[in-house]
PDB file of C-alpha atoms (C1' of nucleotides) in Angstrom:
ATOM      1  CA  MET A   1     103.469  71.487 143.316  1.00 42.00           C
ATOM      2  CA  THR A   2     105.392  68.418 141.301  1.00 41.00           C
ATOM      3  CA  SER A   3     105.920  70.850 138.071  1.00 49.00           C
ATOM      4  CA  PRO A   4     106.426  74.141 138.182  1.00 53.00           C
ATOM      5  CA  ALA A   5     103.415  73.726 135.905  1.00 60.00           C
ATOM      6  CA  VAL A   6     103.574  76.353 132.941  1.00 65.00           C
ATOM      7  CA  SER A   7     102.148  79.350 133.527  1.00 63.00           C
ATOM      8  CA  SER A   8      98.656  81.543 131.882  1.00 59.00           C
ATOM      9  CA  ARG A   9     100.872  84.080 130.632  1.00 72.00           C
ATOM     10  CA  ASP A  10     101.857  83.381 127.134  1.00 81.00           C
ATOM     11  CA  LEU A  11     103.355  84.825 124.852  1.00 91.00           C
ATOM     12  CA  PRO A  12     103.165  85.833 121.625  1.00 94.00           C
ATOM     13  CA  HIS A  13     105.130  83.723 118.903  1.00 97.00           C
ATOM     14  CA  PRO A  14     104.887  84.697 114.659  1.00 97.00           C
ATOM     15  CA  GLU A  15     103.973  82.018 112.768  1.00 97.00           C
ATOM     16  CA  ARG A  16     106.177  80.324 111.110  1.00 98.00           C
ATOM     17  CA  ASP A  17     104.674  81.599 107.692  1.00 97.00           C
ATOM     18  CA  GLU A  18     105.213  84.890 109.497  1.00 97.00           C
ATOM     19  CA  ILE A  19     109.034  84.782 110.111  1.00 98.00           C
ATOM     20  CA  ARG A  20     111.054  87.173 107.584  1.00 98.00           C
ATOM     21  CA  LEU A  21     114.345  86.410 107.323  1.00 98.00           C
ATOM     22  CA  GLU A  22     115.183  89.948 107.239  1.00 98.00           C
ATOM     23  CA  GLY A  23     114.062  90.100 111.179  1.00 98.00           C
ATOM     24  CA  VAL A  24     115.959  87.068 111.843  1.00 98.00           C
ATOM     25  CA  LEU A  25     118.819  88.310 110.267  1.00 98.00           C
ATOM     26  CA  HIS A  26     118.575  91.633 112.001  1.00 98.00           C
ATOM     27  CA  ALA A  27     117.649  89.843 115.244  1.00 98.00           C
ATOM     28  CA  LEU A  28     121.949  87.703 115.173  1.00 98.00           C
ATOM     29  CA  SER A  29     123.171  90.980 113.943  1.00 98.00           C
ATOM     30  CA  ASP A  30     123.583  92.089 117.730  1.00 98.00           C
ATOM     31  CA  PRO A  31     126.203  90.312 119.821  1.00 98.00           C
ATOM     32  CA  MET A  32     124.367  90.193 123.083  1.00 98.00           C
ATOM     33  CA  ARG A  33     121.544  88.623 120.607  1.00 98.00           C
ATOM     34  CA  LEU A  34     124.337  86.249 118.494  1.00 98.00           C
ATOM     35  CA  ARG A  35     125.705  85.024 122.513  1.00 98.00           C
ATOM     36  CA  ILE A  36     122.334  84.339 123.066  1.00 98.00           C
ATOM     37  CA  VAL A  37     121.587  81.861 120.456  1.00 98.00           C
ATOM     38  CA  ARG A  38     125.256  80.347 120.305  1.00 98.00           C
ATOM     39  CA  GLU A  39     124.575  79.533 123.942  1.00 97.00           C
ATOM     40  CA  LEU A  40     121.235  78.659 122.991  1.00 98.00           C
ATOM     41  CA  ALA A  41     122.572  76.262 120.804  1.00 98.00           C
ATOM     42  CA  ALA A  42     125.196  74.542 122.409  1.00 97.00           C
ATOM     43  CA  ALA A  43     122.884  74.008 125.657  1.00 95.00           C
ATOM     44  CA  GLY A  44     120.395  71.707 122.851  1.00 93.00           C
ATOM     45  CA  ALA A  45     118.191  72.435 125.671  1.00 94.00           C
ATOM     46  CA  GLU A  46     115.697  75.450 126.690  1.00 95.00           C
ATOM     47  CA  LEU A  47     117.795  77.715 129.309  1.00 97.00           C
ATOM     48  CA  SER A  48     115.775  80.198 131.353  1.00 97.00           C
ATOM     49  CA  CYS A  49     116.360  83.947 130.932  1.00 96.00           C
ATOM     50  CA  SER A  50     118.393  83.965 134.453  1.00 94.00           C
ATOM     51  CA  HIS A  51     121.162  80.966 133.392  1.00 95.00           C
ATOM     52  CA  PHE A  52     122.688  83.534 131.181  1.00 96.00           C
ATOM     53  CA  ASP A  53     125.465  86.223 132.850  1.00 94.00           C
ATOM     54  CA  LEU A  54     125.281  88.866 130.568  1.00 96.00           C
ATOM     55  CA  PRO A  55     127.041  92.580 130.876  1.00 97.00           C
ATOM     56  CA  VAL A  56     123.845  94.205 129.879  1.00 97.00           C
ATOM     57  CA  THR A  57     121.118  95.381 132.852  1.00 97.00           C
ATOM     58  CA  LYS A  58     117.847  92.443 132.741  1.00 97.00           C
ATOM     59  CA  SER A  59     115.486  95.253 131.595  1.00 97.00           C
ATOM     60  CA  THR A  60     118.352  94.726 128.789  1.00 98.00           C
ATOM     61  CA  THR A  61     118.764  91.069 128.465  1.00 98.00           C
ATOM     62  CA  THR A  62     114.465  91.312 128.462  1.00 97.00           C
ATOM     63  CA  HIS A  63     114.445  93.759 125.460  1.00 98.00           C
ATOM     64  CA  HIS A  64     116.559  91.071 123.182  1.00 98.00           C
ATOM     65  CA  PHE A  65     114.497  87.963 123.906  1.00 98.00           C
ATOM     66  CA  ARG A  66     111.747  89.533 123.244  1.00 98.00           C
ATOM     67  CA  VAL A  67     113.162  90.533 119.633  1.00 98.00           C
ATOM     68  CA  LEU A  68     114.899  87.112 119.874  1.00 98.00           C
ATOM     69  CA  ARG A  69     110.919  86.019 120.227  1.00 98.00           C
ATOM     70  CA  GLU A  70     109.177  88.254 117.620  1.00 98.00           C
ATOM     71  CA  SER A  71     111.948  87.438 114.966  1.00 98.00           C
ATOM     72  CA  GLY A  72     110.758  83.945 114.908  1.00 98.00           C
ATOM     73  CA  VAL A  73     114.460  82.638 116.633  1.00 98.00           C
ATOM     74  CA  ILE A  74     113.227  81.756 119.513  1.00 98.00           C
ATOM     75  CA  ARG A  75     109.584  80.258 121.875  1.00 97.00           C
ATOM     76  CA  GLN A  76     109.393  81.970 124.947  1.00 97.00           C
ATOM     77  CA  VAL A  77     107.302  79.559 127.820  1.00 96.00           C
ATOM     78  CA  TYR A  78     107.056  80.385 131.884  1.00 94.00           C
ATOM     79  CA  GLN A  79     107.229  77.757 133.646  1.00 92.00           C
ATOM     80  CA  GLY A  80     106.846  79.552 137.385  1.00 89.00           C
ATOM     81  CA  THR A  81     108.748  82.930 137.777  1.00 89.00           C
ATOM     82  CA  ALA A  82     110.950  81.375 135.088  1.00 93.00           C
ATOM     83  CA  LYS A  83     110.310  81.886 131.255  1.00 95.00           C
ATOM     84  CA  MET A  84     112.762  79.460 129.689  1.00 97.00           C
ATOM     85  CA  ASN A  85     114.150  79.823 125.833  1.00 98.00           C
ATOM     86  CA  GLY A  86     114.287  77.132 123.355  1.00 97.00           C
ATOM     87  CA  LEU A  87     115.632  77.831 119.452  1.00 98.00           C
ATOM     88  CA  ARG A  88     113.438  77.322 117.029  1.00 98.00           C
ATOM     89  CA  ALA A  89     115.776  75.103 115.264  1.00 98.00           C
ATOM     90  CA  ASP A  90     112.305  73.072 113.314  1.00 98.00           C
ATOM     91  CA  ASP A  91     110.706  76.309 111.421  1.00 98.00           C
ATOM     92  CA  LEU A  92     114.106  77.390 110.598  1.00 98.00           C
ATOM     93  CA  ASP A  93     115.664  74.771 108.984  1.00 98.00           C
ATOM     94  CA  ASP A  94     111.913  73.837 107.341  1.00 98.00           C
ATOM     95  CA  LEU A  95     111.850  77.380 106.381  1.00 98.00           C
ATOM     96  CA  PHE A  96     115.473  77.844 105.437  1.00 98.00           C
ATOM     97  CA  PRO A  97     117.237  75.127 105.452  1.00 98.00           C
ATOM     98  CA  GLY A  98     121.232  74.879 106.123  1.00 98.00           C
ATOM     99  CA  LEU A  99     120.603  78.623 107.341  1.00 98.00           C
ATOM    100  CA  LEU A 100     120.925  77.746 111.397  1.00 98.00           C
ATOM    101  CA  ASP A 101     123.945  75.971 111.159  1.00 98.00           C
ATOM    102  CA  ALA A 102     125.549  77.712 108.503  1.00 98.00           C
ATOM    103  CA  LEU A 103     125.876  80.782 110.848  1.00 98.00           C
ATOM    104  CA  LEU A 104     126.404  79.251 113.718  1.00 98.00           C
ATOM    105  CA  ASP A 105     129.020  77.562 111.871  1.00 98.00           C
ATOM    106  CA  ALA A 106     130.397  80.875 111.239  1.00 98.00           C
ATOM    107  CA  ALA A 107     129.695  82.708 114.495  1.00 98.00           C
ATOM    108  CA  ALA A 108     131.694  79.476 115.616  1.00 98.00           C
ATOM    109  CA  ARG A 109     134.431  80.539 113.597  1.00 98.00           C
ATOM    110  CA  GLN A 110     135.169  83.842 113.995  1.00 98.00           C
ATOM    111  CA  ALA A 111     135.038  83.550 118.195  1.00 97.00           C
ATOM    112  CA  VAL A 112     137.733  81.295 116.694  1.00 97.00           C
ATOM    113  CA  ARG A 113     139.667  83.356 114.330  1.00 95.00           C
ATOM    114  CA  ILE A 114     138.583  86.511 117.706  1.00 90.00           C
ATOM    115  CA  GLY A 115     139.646  84.183 120.130  1.00 78.00           C
ATOM    116  CA  SER A 116     136.202  85.649 122.102  1.00 62.00           C
ATOM    117  CA  GLY A 117     134.746  82.648 122.119  1.00 54.00           C
TER     118      GLY A 117
ATOM    119  CA  MET B   1     141.184 105.540  76.415  1.00 40.00           C
ATOM    120  CA  THR B   2     140.621 101.937  74.878  1.00 39.00           C
ATOM    121  CA  SER B   3     139.958 100.353  78.382  1.00 49.00           C
ATOM    122  CA  PRO B   4     138.021 102.790  80.743  1.00 55.00           C
ATOM    123  CA  ALA B   5     141.511 102.104  82.669  1.00 60.00           C
ATOM    124  CA  VAL B   6     140.615 101.683  86.515  1.00 67.00           C
ATOM    125  CA  SER B   7     140.721 105.312  88.656  1.00 65.00           C
ATOM    126  CA  SER B   8     142.804 106.286  91.238  1.00 59.00           C
ATOM    127  CA  ARG B   9     139.980 106.938  92.934  1.00 74.00           C
ATOM    128  CA  ASP B  10     140.281 103.996  95.667  1.00 82.00           C
ATOM    129  CA  LEU B  11     137.653 103.327  98.405  1.00 92.00           C
ATOM    130  CA  PRO B  12     138.194 101.639 101.466  1.00 95.00           C
ATOM    131  CA  HIS B  13     137.782  98.315 102.245  1.00 97.00           C
ATOM    132  CA  PRO B  14     137.791  96.413 104.990  1.00 98.00           C
ATOM    133  CA  GLU B  15     140.795  93.244 104.449  1.00 97.00           C
ATOM    134  CA  ARG B  16     139.048  89.487 104.785  1.00 98.00           C
ATOM    135  CA  ASP B  17     140.480  89.187 109.114  1.00 97.00           C
ATOM    136  CA  GLU B  18     138.749  92.330 109.620  1.00 97.00           C
ATOM    137  CA  ILE B  19     135.044  90.721 108.345  1.00 98.00           C
ATOM    138  CA  ARG B  20     132.461  91.165 110.791  1.00 98.00           C
ATOM    139  CA  LEU B  21     129.545  88.113 111.198  1.00 98.00           C
ATOM    140  CA  GLU B  22     127.592  90.797 112.777  1.00 98.00           C
ATOM    141  CA  GLY B  23     127.549  93.286 110.184  1.00 98.00           C
ATOM    142  CA  VAL B  24     127.179  90.696 106.979  1.00 98.00           C
ATOM    143  CA  LEU B  25     124.101  89.780 109.006  1.00 98.00           C
ATOM    144  CA  HIS B  26     123.123  93.413 109.266  1.00 98.00           C
ATOM    145  CA  ALA B  27     123.986  94.713 106.030  1.00 98.00           C
ATOM    146  CA  LEU B  28     121.905  91.576 104.482  1.00 98.00           C
ATOM    147  CA  SER B  29     119.426  92.237 106.909  1.00 98.00           C
ATOM    148  CA  ASP B  30     117.756  95.862 105.438  1.00 98.00           C
ATOM    149  CA  PRO B  31     115.682  94.687 102.507  1.00 98.00           C
ATOM    150  CA  MET B  32     117.035  96.894  99.700  1.00 98.00           C
ATOM    151  CA  ARG B  33     120.185  96.040  99.978  1.00 98.00           C
ATOM    152  CA  LEU B  34     119.481  91.755 100.672  1.00 98.00           C
ATOM    153  CA  ARG B  35     117.866  92.862  96.877  1.00 98.00           C
ATOM    154  CA  ILE B  36     121.279  93.831  95.882  1.00 98.00           C
ATOM    155  CA  VAL B  37     122.898  90.842  97.391  1.00 98.00           C
ATOM    156  CA  ARG B  38     120.552  88.876  95.232  1.00 98.00           C
ATOM    157  CA  GLU B  39     121.116  90.892  92.420  1.00 98.00           C
ATOM    158  CA  LEU B  40     124.546  90.200  92.839  1.00 98.00           C
ATOM    159  CA  ALA B  41     125.006  86.496  93.089  1.00 98.00           C
ATOM    160  CA  ALA B  42     122.070  85.800  90.182  1.00 97.00           C
ATOM    161  CA  ALA B  43     123.909  88.155  87.773  1.00 96.00           C
ATOM    162  CA  GLY B  44     127.328  86.317  88.863  1.00 94.00           C
ATOM    163  CA  ALA B  45     129.123  89.257  87.884  1.00 94.00           C
ATOM    164  CA  GLU B  46     130.223  92.762  88.223  1.00 96.00           C
ATOM    165  CA  LEU B  47     127.094  95.244  88.071  1.00 97.00           C
ATOM    166  CA  SER B  48     127.144  99.512  87.775  1.00 97.00           C
ATOM    167  CA  CYS B  49     125.317 101.327  90.137  1.00 96.00           C
ATOM    168  CA  SER B  50     123.690 102.094  88.574  1.00 95.00           C
ATOM    169  CA  HIS B  51     122.666  98.961  86.988  1.00 95.00           C
ATOM    170  CA  PHE B  52     120.312  98.954  89.878  1.00 96.00           C
ATOM    171  CA  ASP B  53     116.400  99.727  89.497  1.00 94.00           C
ATOM    172  CA  LEU B  54     115.593 100.623  93.628  1.00 96.00           C
ATOM    173  CA  PRO B  55     112.882 102.650  94.420  1.00 97.00           C
ATOM    174  CA  VAL B  56     114.820 104.578  96.228  1.00 97.00           C
ATOM    175  CA  THR B  57     117.636 107.898  95.244  1.00 97.00           C
ATOM    176  CA  LYS B  58     119.768 107.451  94.058  1.00 97.00           C
ATOM    177  CA  SER B  59     121.597 109.306  97.673  1.00 97.00           C
ATOM    178  CA  THR B  60     119.879 106.480  99.173  1.00 98.00           C
ATOM    179  CA  THR B  61     121.397 103.789  96.815  1.00 98.00           C
ATOM    180  CA  THR B  62     124.653 104.904  97.812  1.00 97.00           C
ATOM    181  CA  HIS B  63     124.655 104.928 101.116  1.00 98.00           C
ATOM    182  CA  HIS B  64     123.439 100.974 100.895  1.00 98.00           C
ATOM    183  CA  PHE B  65     126.034 100.335  98.671  1.00 98.00           C
ATOM    184  CA  ARG B  66     128.481 101.624 101.150  1.00 98.00           C
ATOM    185  CA  VAL B  67     127.229  99.400 103.962  1.00 98.00           C
ATOM    186  CA  LEU B  68     127.619  96.684 101.610  1.00 98.00           C
ATOM    187  CA  ARG B  69     131.159  97.308 100.977  1.00 98.00           C
ATOM    188  CA  GLU B  70     132.124  97.978 104.320  1.00 98.00           C
ATOM    189  CA  SER B  71     130.556  95.820 106.269  1.00 98.00           C
ATOM    190  CA  GLY B  72     132.915  93.168 103.717  1.00 98.00           C
ATOM    191  CA  VAL B  73     129.918  92.084 101.202  1.00 98.00           C
ATOM    192  CA  ILE B  74     130.751  93.427  97.911  1.00 98.00           C
ATOM    193  CA  ARG B  75     134.220  95.444  96.917  1.00 97.00           C
ATOM    194  CA  GLN B  76     133.832  98.583  94.481  1.00 97.00           C
ATOM    195  CA  VAL B  77     135.866  99.759  91.831  1.00 96.00           C
ATOM    196  CA  TYR B  78     135.690 102.838  89.756  1.00 95.00           C
ATOM    197  CA  GLN B  79     135.444 102.039  86.233  1.00 93.00           C
ATOM    198  CA  GLY B  80     135.355 105.952  84.639  1.00 90.00           C
ATOM    199  CA  THR B  81     132.098 107.419  86.127  1.00 91.00           C
ATOM    200  CA  ALA B  82     130.732 103.925  86.732  1.00 94.00           C
ATOM    201  CA  LYS B  83     131.568 102.140  89.785  1.00 96.00           C
ATOM    202  CA  MET B  84     131.566  98.466  89.535  1.00 97.00           C
ATOM    203  CA  ASN B  85     130.496  96.170  92.603  1.00 98.00           C
ATOM    204  CA  GLY B  86     131.267  92.826  92.999  1.00 98.00           C
ATOM    205  CA  LEU B  87     130.058  89.678  95.610  1.00 98.00           C
ATOM    206  CA  ARG B  88     132.730  89.033  97.792  1.00 98.00           C
ATOM    207  CA  ALA B  89     132.053  86.044  97.567  1.00 98.00           C
ATOM    208  CA  ASP B  90     135.577  83.953  97.864  1.00 98.00           C
ATOM    209  CA  ASP B  91     136.668  86.012 101.377  1.00 98.00           C
ATOM    210  CA  LEU B  92     133.126  85.175 102.564  1.00 98.00           C
ATOM    211  CA  ASP B  93     133.810  81.663 101.358  1.00 98.00           C
ATOM    212  CA  ASP B  94     137.176  81.365 103.190  1.00 98.00           C
ATOM    213  CA  LEU B  95     135.547  83.217 106.518  1.00 98.00           C
ATOM    214  CA  PHE B  96     131.640  81.322 106.738  1.00 98.00           C
ATOM    215  CA  PRO B  97     132.285  78.568 104.170  1.00 98.00           C
ATOM    216  CA  GLY B  98     128.319  78.029 103.123  1.00 98.00           C
ATOM    217  CA  LEU B  99     126.948  80.593 105.030  1.00 98.00           C
ATOM    218  CA  LEU B 100     126.526  82.574 101.557  1.00 98.00           C
ATOM    219  CA  ASP B 101     124.990  79.987 100.069  1.00 98.00           C
ATOM    220  CA  ALA B 102     122.492  79.442 102.886  1.00 98.00           C
ATOM    221  CA  LEU B 103     121.685  82.833 102.532  1.00 98.00           C
ATOM    222  CA  LEU B 104     121.244  83.570  99.639  1.00 98.00           C
ATOM    223  CA  ASP B 105     119.243  79.978  99.211  1.00 98.00           C
ATOM    224  CA  ALA B 106     116.782  81.223 101.650  1.00 98.00           C
ATOM    225  CA  ALA B 107     116.310  84.470 100.178  1.00 98.00           C
ATOM    226  CA  ALA B 108     115.018  82.900  97.472  1.00 98.00           C
ATOM    227  CA  ARG B 109     112.721  80.872  99.113  1.00 98.00           C
ATOM    228  CA  GLN B 110     111.328  83.658 100.870  1.00 98.00           C
ATOM    229  CA  ALA B 111     110.653  85.027  97.734  1.00 97.00           C
ATOM    230  CA  VAL B 112     109.037  82.124  96.271  1.00 97.00           C
ATOM    231  CA  ARG B 113     106.874  81.856  99.993  1.00 95.00           C
ATOM    232  CA  ILE B 114     105.842  85.403  99.990  1.00 91.00           C
ATOM    233  CA  GLY B 115     105.686  86.141  95.996  1.00 78.00           C
ATOM    234  CA  SER B 116     107.766  88.675  95.849  1.00 63.00           C
ATOM    235  CA  GLY B 117     110.625  87.916  93.790  1.00 54.00           C
TER     236      GLY B 117
ATOM    237  C1'  DG C   1     136.843 123.554  76.708  1.00 52.07           C
ATOM    238  C1'  DG C   2     132.097 122.003  77.273  1.00 52.07           C
ATOM    239  C1'  DC C   3     128.645 118.815  78.529  1.00 52.07           C
ATOM    240  C1'  DG C   4     126.308 114.960  80.018  1.00 52.07           C
ATOM    241  C1'  DT C   5     126.770 110.811  83.133  1.00 52.07           C
ATOM    242  C1'  DA C   6     127.837 108.896  87.018  1.00 52.07           C
ATOM    243  C1'  DC C   7     128.217 108.891  91.871  1.00 52.07           C
ATOM    244  C1'  DT C   8     129.581 111.668  95.823  1.00 52.07           C
ATOM    245  C1'  DA C   9     129.091 114.382 100.101  1.00 52.07           C
ATOM    246  C1'  DC C  10     126.820 117.091 103.140  1.00 52.07           C
ATOM    247  C1'  DG C  11     123.033 118.691 105.835  1.00 52.07           C
ATOM    248  C1'  DA C  12     118.319 117.491 107.557  1.00 52.07           C
ATOM    249  C1'  DT C  13     114.163 114.329 109.661  1.00 52.07           C
ATOM    250  C1'  DG C  14     112.278 110.989 111.660  1.00 52.07           C
ATOM    251  C1'  DC C  15     112.424 106.492 113.632  1.00 52.07           C
ATOM    252  C1'  DC C  16     114.356 102.725 115.379  1.00 52.07           C
ATOM    253  C1'  DT C  17     116.851 100.950 119.268  1.00 52.07           C
ATOM    254  C1'  DA C  18     120.494  99.853 122.855  1.00 52.07           C
ATOM    255  C1'  DT C  19     120.543 100.638 127.272  1.00 52.07           C
ATOM    256  C1'  DC C  20     119.666 102.279 131.830  1.00 52.07           C
ATOM    257  C1'  DG C  21     117.293 102.653 136.122  1.00 52.07           C
ATOM    258  C1'  DT C  22     113.381 101.588 138.727  1.00 52.07           C
ATOM    259  C1'  DA C  23     108.971 100.698 139.817  1.00 52.07           C
ATOM    260  C1'  DC C  24     106.063  96.587 139.598  1.00 52.07           C
ATOM    261  C1'  DG C  25     103.289  91.773 139.388  1.00 52.07           C
ATOM    262  C1'  DA C  26     104.043  86.623 138.790  1.00 52.07           C
ATOM    263  C1'  DG C  27     105.284  83.071 141.477  1.00 52.07           C
ATOM    264  C1'  DT C  28     107.249  79.815 144.766  1.00 52.07           C
ATOM    265  C1'  DC C  29     108.867  78.874 149.733  1.00 52.07           C
ATOM    266  C1'  DG C  30     108.934  78.821 154.660  1.00 52.07           C
TER     267       DG C  30
ATOM    268  C1'  DC D   1     101.011  86.288 155.163  1.00 52.07           C
ATOM    269  C1'  DG D   2     105.906  87.611 153.778  1.00 52.07           C
ATOM    270  C1'  DA D   3     110.289  87.795 151.623  1.00 52.07           C
ATOM    271  C1'  DC D   4     112.300  86.895 147.669  1.00 52.07           C
ATOM    272  C1'  DT D   5     113.308  85.900 142.753  1.00 52.07           C
ATOM    273  C1'  DC D   6     112.971  86.110 138.408  1.00 52.07           C
ATOM    274  C1'  DG D   7     111.060  88.913 134.990  1.00 52.07           C
ATOM    275  C1'  DT D   8     108.149  93.070 133.034  1.00 52.07           C
ATOM    276  C1'  DA D   9     106.575  97.902 132.056  1.00 52.07           C
ATOM    277  C1'  DC D  10     107.453 102.220 131.682  1.00 52.07           C
ATOM    278  C1'  DG D  11     110.174 106.980 130.535  1.00 52.07           C
ATOM    279  C1'  DA D  12     114.404 108.894 129.648  1.00 52.07           C
ATOM    280  C1'  DT D  13     118.437 109.389 127.066  1.00 52.07           C
ATOM    281  C1'  DA D  14     121.523 108.815 123.447  1.00 52.07           C
ATOM    282  C1'  DG D  15     123.121 107.128 118.928  1.00 52.07           C
ATOM    283  C1'  DG D  16     122.803 104.833 114.732  1.00 52.07           C
ATOM    284  C1'  DC D  17     120.462 104.413 110.728  1.00 52.07           C
ATOM    285  C1'  DA D  18     116.785 104.925 106.061  1.00 52.07           C
ATOM    286  C1'  DT D  19     116.127 108.586 103.192  1.00 52.07           C
ATOM    287  C1'  DC D  20     115.671 112.509 101.448  1.00 52.07           C
ATOM    288  C1'  DG D  21     116.897 116.752  98.733  1.00 52.07           C
ATOM    289  C1'  DT D  22     120.376 120.242  97.234  1.00 52.07           C
ATOM    290  C1'  DA D  23     124.968 120.499  95.242  1.00 52.07           C
ATOM    291  C1'  DG D  24     129.076 118.841  94.088  1.00 52.07           C
ATOM    292  C1'  DT D  25     132.944 116.884  92.323  1.00 52.07           C
ATOM    293  C1'  DA D  26     135.301 112.751  88.777  1.00 52.07           C
ATOM    294  C1'  DC D  27     135.072 110.718  84.217  1.00 52.07           C
ATOM    295  C1'  DG D  28     134.315 109.920  79.031  1.00 52.07           C
ATOM    296  C1'  DC D  29     133.011 112.029  75.152  1.00 52.07           C
ATOM    297  C1'  DC D  30     132.061 115.121  71.217  1.00 52.07           C
TER     298       DC D  30
END
DNA sequence: GGCGTACTACGATGCCTATCGTACGAGTCG
DNA sequence: CGACTCGTACGATAGGCATCGTAGTACGCC
């Protein structure tokens, strides 16, 4: 194949209008998921699940990505065997202007302060 | 007594440096608690627990206020039989500049959009 | 002291969830 | 086809948590 071609398997995402603030906050209140989102934002591009080296098993990683997707924080698309993950920054900015930036900034400040990132 | 006098009963609060972003987000990911925080912000002053008319029992209300306090979102002080609740906006703004405003704005926008506030 | 109000403490309950392990499906490459 | 990689599904487990009800404590007032 030339390009890996997007698989026919597609995943359920909430529409932009279905995204709830409570759901987003809950998704980001888990350290593992906050870390994933920070990495995605820092990369500024879509990353495969396997790119992340998290201190949990693959099952748990899958679980966290699903929570992020179902809460509307990320968008997931299959590309061959890989699943690419991208922040839904456009949708979030439209719904909650400035929130994502404030959250990422807050996470970065805390990482500096605590010294764990 | 002239003024209700702050009771000797005092409540454990996290120091500013102990406040964690994950804890704040988790606290605000509950609709009841987000509602409390929005009311506190709208009032711009300290409010007693009994001021809030929440669709849950008083036991549950106590629980929610404790979660908010222990996560560092609010400060609670006894004044006679009443317990006054105030947002820790100063501490939060110092730790996470702009975050509280962004969260309150996001909640307000969602309330308008959904039509439940 | 006695009463009423404001809030708490404790136990119970049912649900949600973070985690794991194993077994499996989908896709790519040789 | 066969092997390998990436990720999923499912079941289990243990802990957390939102909720309730009842009983109890602290405080102010009469």
